[in-house]
Coordinates of C-alpha atoms in Angstrom, one line a residue:
M525 CA -6.4 -46.7 -52.8
R526 CA -8.6 -43.7 -53.8
V527 CA -11.9 -43.4 -52.0
K528 CA -14.8 -41.7 -53.7
H529 CA -16.5 -38.8 -52.0
P530 CA -19.7 -40.1 -50.5
I531 CA -21.8 -37.0 -51.4
R532 CA -20.6 -37.0 -55.0
T533 CA -21.4 -40.7 -55.3
M534 CA -24.9 -40.2 -53.9
L535 CA -25.6 -37.3 -56.4
R536 CA -24.5 -39.4 -59.3
V537 CA -26.9 -42.2 -58.3
V538 CA -29.8 -39.8 -57.8
F539 CA -29.4 -38.1 -61.2
K540 CA -29.0 -41.4 -62.9
K541 CA -32.3 -42.7 -61.5
A542 CA -34.2 -39.5 -62.1
P543 CA -35.0 -40.0 -65.8
V544 CA -36.2 -43.5 -65.1
E545 CA -38.5 -42.3 -62.4
A546 CA -39.8 -39.5 -64.6
Q547 CA -40.5 -42.1 -67.3
T548 CA -42.3 -44.3 -64.8
S549 CA -44.4 -41.3 -63.6
R550 CA -45.3 -40.3 -67.2
A551 CA -46.3 -43.9 -68.0
T552 CA -48.5 -44.1 -64.8
S553 CA -50.2 -40.8 -65.6
A554 CA -50.8 -42.0 -69.2
A555 CA -52.3 -45.2 -68.0
K556 CA -54.8 -43.3 -65.9
P557 CA -58.1 -42.7 -67.7
R558 CA -58.7 -39.1 -68.8
G559 CA -61.3 -37.6 -66.5
G560 CA -60.7 -40.0 -63.6
H561 CA -62.4 -43.2 -62.5
L562 CA -65.9 -41.8 -63.2
A563 CA -65.2 -41.2 -66.9
A564 CA -63.7 -44.7 -67.1
W565 CA -66.8 -46.2 -65.5
L566 CA -69.1 -44.3 -67.9
Q567 CA -67.1 -45.4 -70.9
Q568 CA -67.4 -49.1 -70.1
P569 CA -69.7 -51.0 -72.4
V570 CA -73.1 -51.8 -70.9
A571 CA -74.2 -54.2 -73.7
P572 CA -72.9 -55.9 -76.9
K573 CA -71.5 -53.5 -79.5
A574 CA -74.7 -53.7 -81.5
W575 CA -76.8 -52.2 -78.7
D576 CA -74.4 -50.3 -76.5
R577 CA -74.7 -46.8 -78.0
L578 CA -78.5 -47.2 -78.6
L579 CA -79.0 -48.2 -75.0
R580 CA -76.9 -45.3 -73.8
V581 CA -78.9 -42.8 -75.8
S582 CA -82.2 -44.4 -74.7
G583 CA -81.0 -44.3 -71.1
A584 CA -80.1 -40.6 -71.4
V585 CA -83.5 -39.9 -72.8
A586 CA -85.2 -41.9 -70.1
L587 CA -83.3 -40.1 -67.4
A588 CA -84.1 -36.8 -68.9
G589 CA -87.8 -37.8 -69.0
I590 CA -87.7 -38.8 -65.3
F591 CA -86.2 -35.5 -64.4
L592 CA -88.5 -33.4 -66.5
V593 CA -91.7 -35.2 -65.6
S594 CA -91.5 -33.8 -62.1
F595 CA -91.7 -30.3 -63.6
A596 CA -93.8 -30.8 -66.7
P597 CA -95.5 -34.2 -67.2
T598 CA -95.9 -33.5 -71.0
L599 CA -92.1 -33.5 -71.5
G600 CA -91.8 -36.8 -69.8
E601 CA -94.4 -38.4 -72.0
L602 CA -92.7 -37.0 -75.1
A603 CA -89.4 -38.6 -73.9
V604 CA -91.2 -41.9 -74.0
L605 CA -92.0 -41.2 -77.7
V606 CA -88.3 -40.6 -78.4
S607 CA -87.2 -43.7 -76.5
L608 CA -89.7 -45.9 -78.4
T609 CA -88.5 -44.4 -81.7
L610 CA -84.9 -45.3 -80.8
F611 CA -85.9 -48.9 -80.1
V612 CA -88.0 -49.6 -83.2
N613 CA -85.4 -48.0 -85.5
G614 CA -82.5 -49.8 -83.9
P615 CA -80.5 -52.7 -85.3
Y616 CA -83.5 -55.0 -85.5
S617 CA -85.7 -52.5 -87.3
M618 CA -85.8 -54.7 -90.4
F619 CA -87.8 -57.2 -88.4
L620 CA -90.2 -54.5 -87.1
P621 CA -91.7 -53.2 -90.4
T622 CA -94.9 -51.7 -89.0
A623 CA -94.0 -51.1 -85.3
H624 CA -93.4 -47.3 -85.5
E625 CA -96.6 -46.2 -87.3
P626 CA -99.1 -47.2 -84.6
I627 CA -97.0 -45.3 -82.0
L628 CA -97.0 -42.2 -84.2
M629 CA -100.8 -42.5 -84.6
V630 CA -101.4 -42.7 -80.8
F631 CA -99.1 -39.8 -80.0
G632 CA -100.6 -37.8 -82.9
R633 CA -103.9 -37.9 -81.0
L634 CA -102.3 -36.5 -77.9
Y635 CA -100.0 -33.8 -79.3
P636 CA -99.7 -31.7 -82.4
P637 CA -98.6 -33.9 -85.4
L638 CA -95.8 -31.5 -86.3
L639 CA -94.3 -31.9 -82.8
V640 CA -94.7 -35.7 -82.9
A641 CA -93.0 -35.8 -86.3
A642 CA -90.1 -33.5 -85.2
L643 CA -89.3 -35.6 -82.1
A644 CA -89.8 -38.9 -84.0
T645 CA -87.5 -37.7 -86.7
A646 CA -84.8 -36.7 -84.2
G647 CA -85.0 -40.1 -82.6
T648 CA -84.9 -41.8 -86.0
V649 CA -81.8 -39.9 -87.0
A650 CA -80.0 -40.8 -83.7
A651 CA -80.9 -44.5 -84.2
E652 CA -79.7 -44.4 -87.8
Y653 CA -76.4 -43.0 -86.8
V654 CA -75.9 -46.0 -84.5
D655 CA -77.1 -48.4 -87.2
Y656 CA -74.7 -46.8 -89.7
R657 CA -71.7 -47.2 -87.5
L658 CA -72.7 -50.8 -86.6
Y659 CA -73.2 -51.9 -90.2
V660 CA -69.9 -50.3 -91.3
A661 CA -68.1 -52.2 -88.5
L662 CA -69.8 -55.5 -89.4
L663 CA -69.3 -55.2 -93.1
S664 CA -65.6 -54.3 -92.5
S665 CA -65.0 -57.3 -90.3
A666 CA -66.9 -59.8 -92.5
P667 CA -66.5 -59.1 -96.2
G668 CA -68.8 -61.9 -97.1
L669 CA -71.7 -59.8 -95.9
R670 CA -71.0 -57.1 -98.5
R671 CA -73.9 -57.9 -100.8
L672 CA -77.6 -57.1 -100.9
P673 CA -80.3 -59.9 -100.9
D674 CA -80.8 -61.2 -104.5
T675 CA -84.3 -59.7 -104.8
R676 CA -85.9 -57.5 -107.4
V677 CA -86.3 -54.7 -104.9
G678 CA -82.7 -55.0 -103.8
R679 CA -81.3 -54.9 -107.3
R680 CA -83.4 -52.0 -108.3
V681 CA -82.6 -49.9 -105.2
G682 CA -78.9 -50.8 -105.8
A683 CA -79.1 -49.4 -109.3
W684 CA -80.7 -46.2 -108.1
F685 CA -78.2 -45.8 -105.4
R686 CA -75.3 -45.9 -107.8
V687 CA -76.8 -43.0 -109.8
Q688 CA -78.4 -40.9 -107.1
P689 CA -77.5 -42.1 -103.6
F690 CA -79.0 -39.1 -101.7
L691 CA -82.3 -39.2 -103.5
T692 CA -82.4 -43.0 -103.1
V693 CA -82.1 -42.8 -99.3
V694 CA -84.8 -40.1 -99.2
L695 CA -87.1 -42.2 -101.4
C696 CA -86.6 -45.3 -99.1
A697 CA -87.2 -43.2 -96.0
L698 CA -90.3 -41.7 -97.4
T699 CA -92.0 -44.7 -99.1
P700 CA -92.8 -48.2 -98.1
I701 CA -89.6 -49.5 -99.8
P702 CA -87.7 -51.5 -97.2
F703 CA -85.3 -49.0 -95.7
W704 CA -82.7 -51.5 -94.7
T705 CA -81.6 -51.7 -98.3
A706 CA -80.6 -48.1 -98.3
R707 CA -78.9 -48.6 -94.9
I708 CA -76.8 -51.5 -96.2
L709 CA -75.9 -49.6 -99.4
A710 CA -74.8 -46.5 -97.5
S711 CA -72.7 -48.6 -95.1
M712 CA -71.1 -50.7 -97.8
T713 CA -70.1 -47.6 -99.9
R714 CA -69.1 -45.6 -96.8
Y715 CA -71.5 -42.9 -98.0
P716 CA -70.8 -39.7 -95.9
V717 CA -72.7 -40.1 -92.7
R718 CA -73.9 -36.4 -92.6
R719 CA -75.5 -36.7 -96.0
Y720 CA -77.0 -40.0 -95.1
L721 CA -78.6 -38.7 -91.9
A722 CA -79.8 -35.5 -93.8
A723 CA -81.5 -37.8 -96.4
V724 CA -83.0 -39.9 -93.6
A725 CA -84.5 -36.8 -91.9
L726 CA -85.7 -35.3 -95.2
G727 CA -87.6 -38.5 -96.0
R728 CA -88.8 -39.5 -92.6
F729 CA -90.3 -36.2 -91.4
P730 CA -93.2 -36.0 -93.9
R731 CA -93.8 -39.7 -93.5
Q732 CA -94.0 -39.5 -89.8
W733 CA -96.1 -36.3 -89.9
F734 CA -98.6 -38.2 -92.2
Y735 CA -99.0 -41.1 -89.7
A736 CA -99.3 -38.8 -86.7
A737 CA -102.0 -36.8 -88.5
V738 CA -103.9 -39.8 -89.8
G739 CA -104.3 -41.2 -86.3
I740 CA -106.7 -38.3 -85.5
F741 CA -109.2 -39.5 -88.0
L742 CA -109.2 -43.2 -87.4
P743 CA -112.4 -44.5 -85.7
L744 CA -110.3 -46.8 -83.4
S745 CA -109.2 -46.7 -79.8
N746 CA -105.5 -46.3 -78.9
W747 CA -105.3 -50.0 -77.8
Q748 CA -106.9 -51.1 -81.1
I749 CA -104.4 -49.2 -83.1
L750 CA -101.5 -50.7 -81.2
A751 CA -102.9 -54.2 -81.4
I752 CA -103.4 -54.0 -85.1
G753 CA -99.9 -52.6 -85.6
F754 CA -98.4 -55.4 -83.4
A755 CA -100.3 -58.1 -85.4
A756 CA -99.2 -56.6 -88.7
T757 CA -95.6 -56.6 -87.5
L758 CA -95.8 -60.3 -86.7
V759 CA -97.4 -61.1 -90.0
L760 CA -94.8 -59.2 -92.0
A761 CA -91.8 -60.2 -89.9
V762 CA -92.3 -64.0 -90.1
P763 CA -91.8 -64.1 -93.9
I764 CA -88.8 -61.8 -93.7
V765 CA -87.1 -64.1 -91.1
L766 CA -88.0 -67.3 -93.1
R767 CA -86.7 -65.7 -96.4
Q768 CA -83.4 -64.7 -94.7
R769 CA -82.9 -68.2 -93.4
R770 CA -83.8 -69.9 -96.7
S771 CA -81.6 -67.6 -98.9
G772 CA -78.7 -67.0 -96.4
A773 CA -78.6 -63.4 -97.6
A774 CA -76.4 -60.7 -96.2
V775 CA -79.1 -59.0 -94.2
G776 CA -79.9 -62.2 -92.4
A777 CA -76.2 -62.7 -91.6
V778 CA -76.1 -59.1 -90.2
G779 CA -79.1 -59.7 -88.1
E780 CA -77.5 -62.8 -86.6
A781 CA -74.2 -61.0 -86.0
V782 CA -76.0 -58.3 -84.1
G783 CA -77.1 -60.7 -81.5
P784 CA -79.6 -60.2 -78.7
P785 CA -79.1 -57.5 -76.1

């Protein structure tokens, strides 16, 4: 009977297992999150999808404000302006039709209107980027939402958007036309996000500068301006909510799908 050499047998076993161990090692390294446990922790969602990115951006702005306020209190106060802009232009902005204007008026009394408009526009563009991605995801997962409310304004804005989408977004951002119509149209048609955000900035900047400048001439206190804006938001938001429930329109369905934070 022929006996195998023990060293040769051991080498054969080692080299046969080596590829398996290498594959296991590669699989383990691939399973590890890139950047380590800190990156994995930072990437974990902190809220429902509708609010996660918005809360992250707002948190970053708030942390920057806390850090900067120790060196320059003015920068910390302006960070509050950006944070409020992010909130009132977030997924529920359609139910806050006059919430941003009083904020602009109050800050326009404290700082140059051009500076207020620039920061508010930057915050609006950031919020609209989140809104655009959110609406695209919702409209893709629920095809039944891919329609505008059957109203005269919705039909007219839809007709404009089919001919001149960029100018339509600018017009909705600049004028009192409900902006959510342009947002839904851009999301439904997958209008290029860079063009969409550029149109938002082009329309919002002069509008926000106007409100920041008007606040200087109003014979009202800051608290009176905020109270009137809050009351106007309630008065205008209630009919919007009732209309969406009564008609079952797409925007109402999107608002329900967003869900509370």
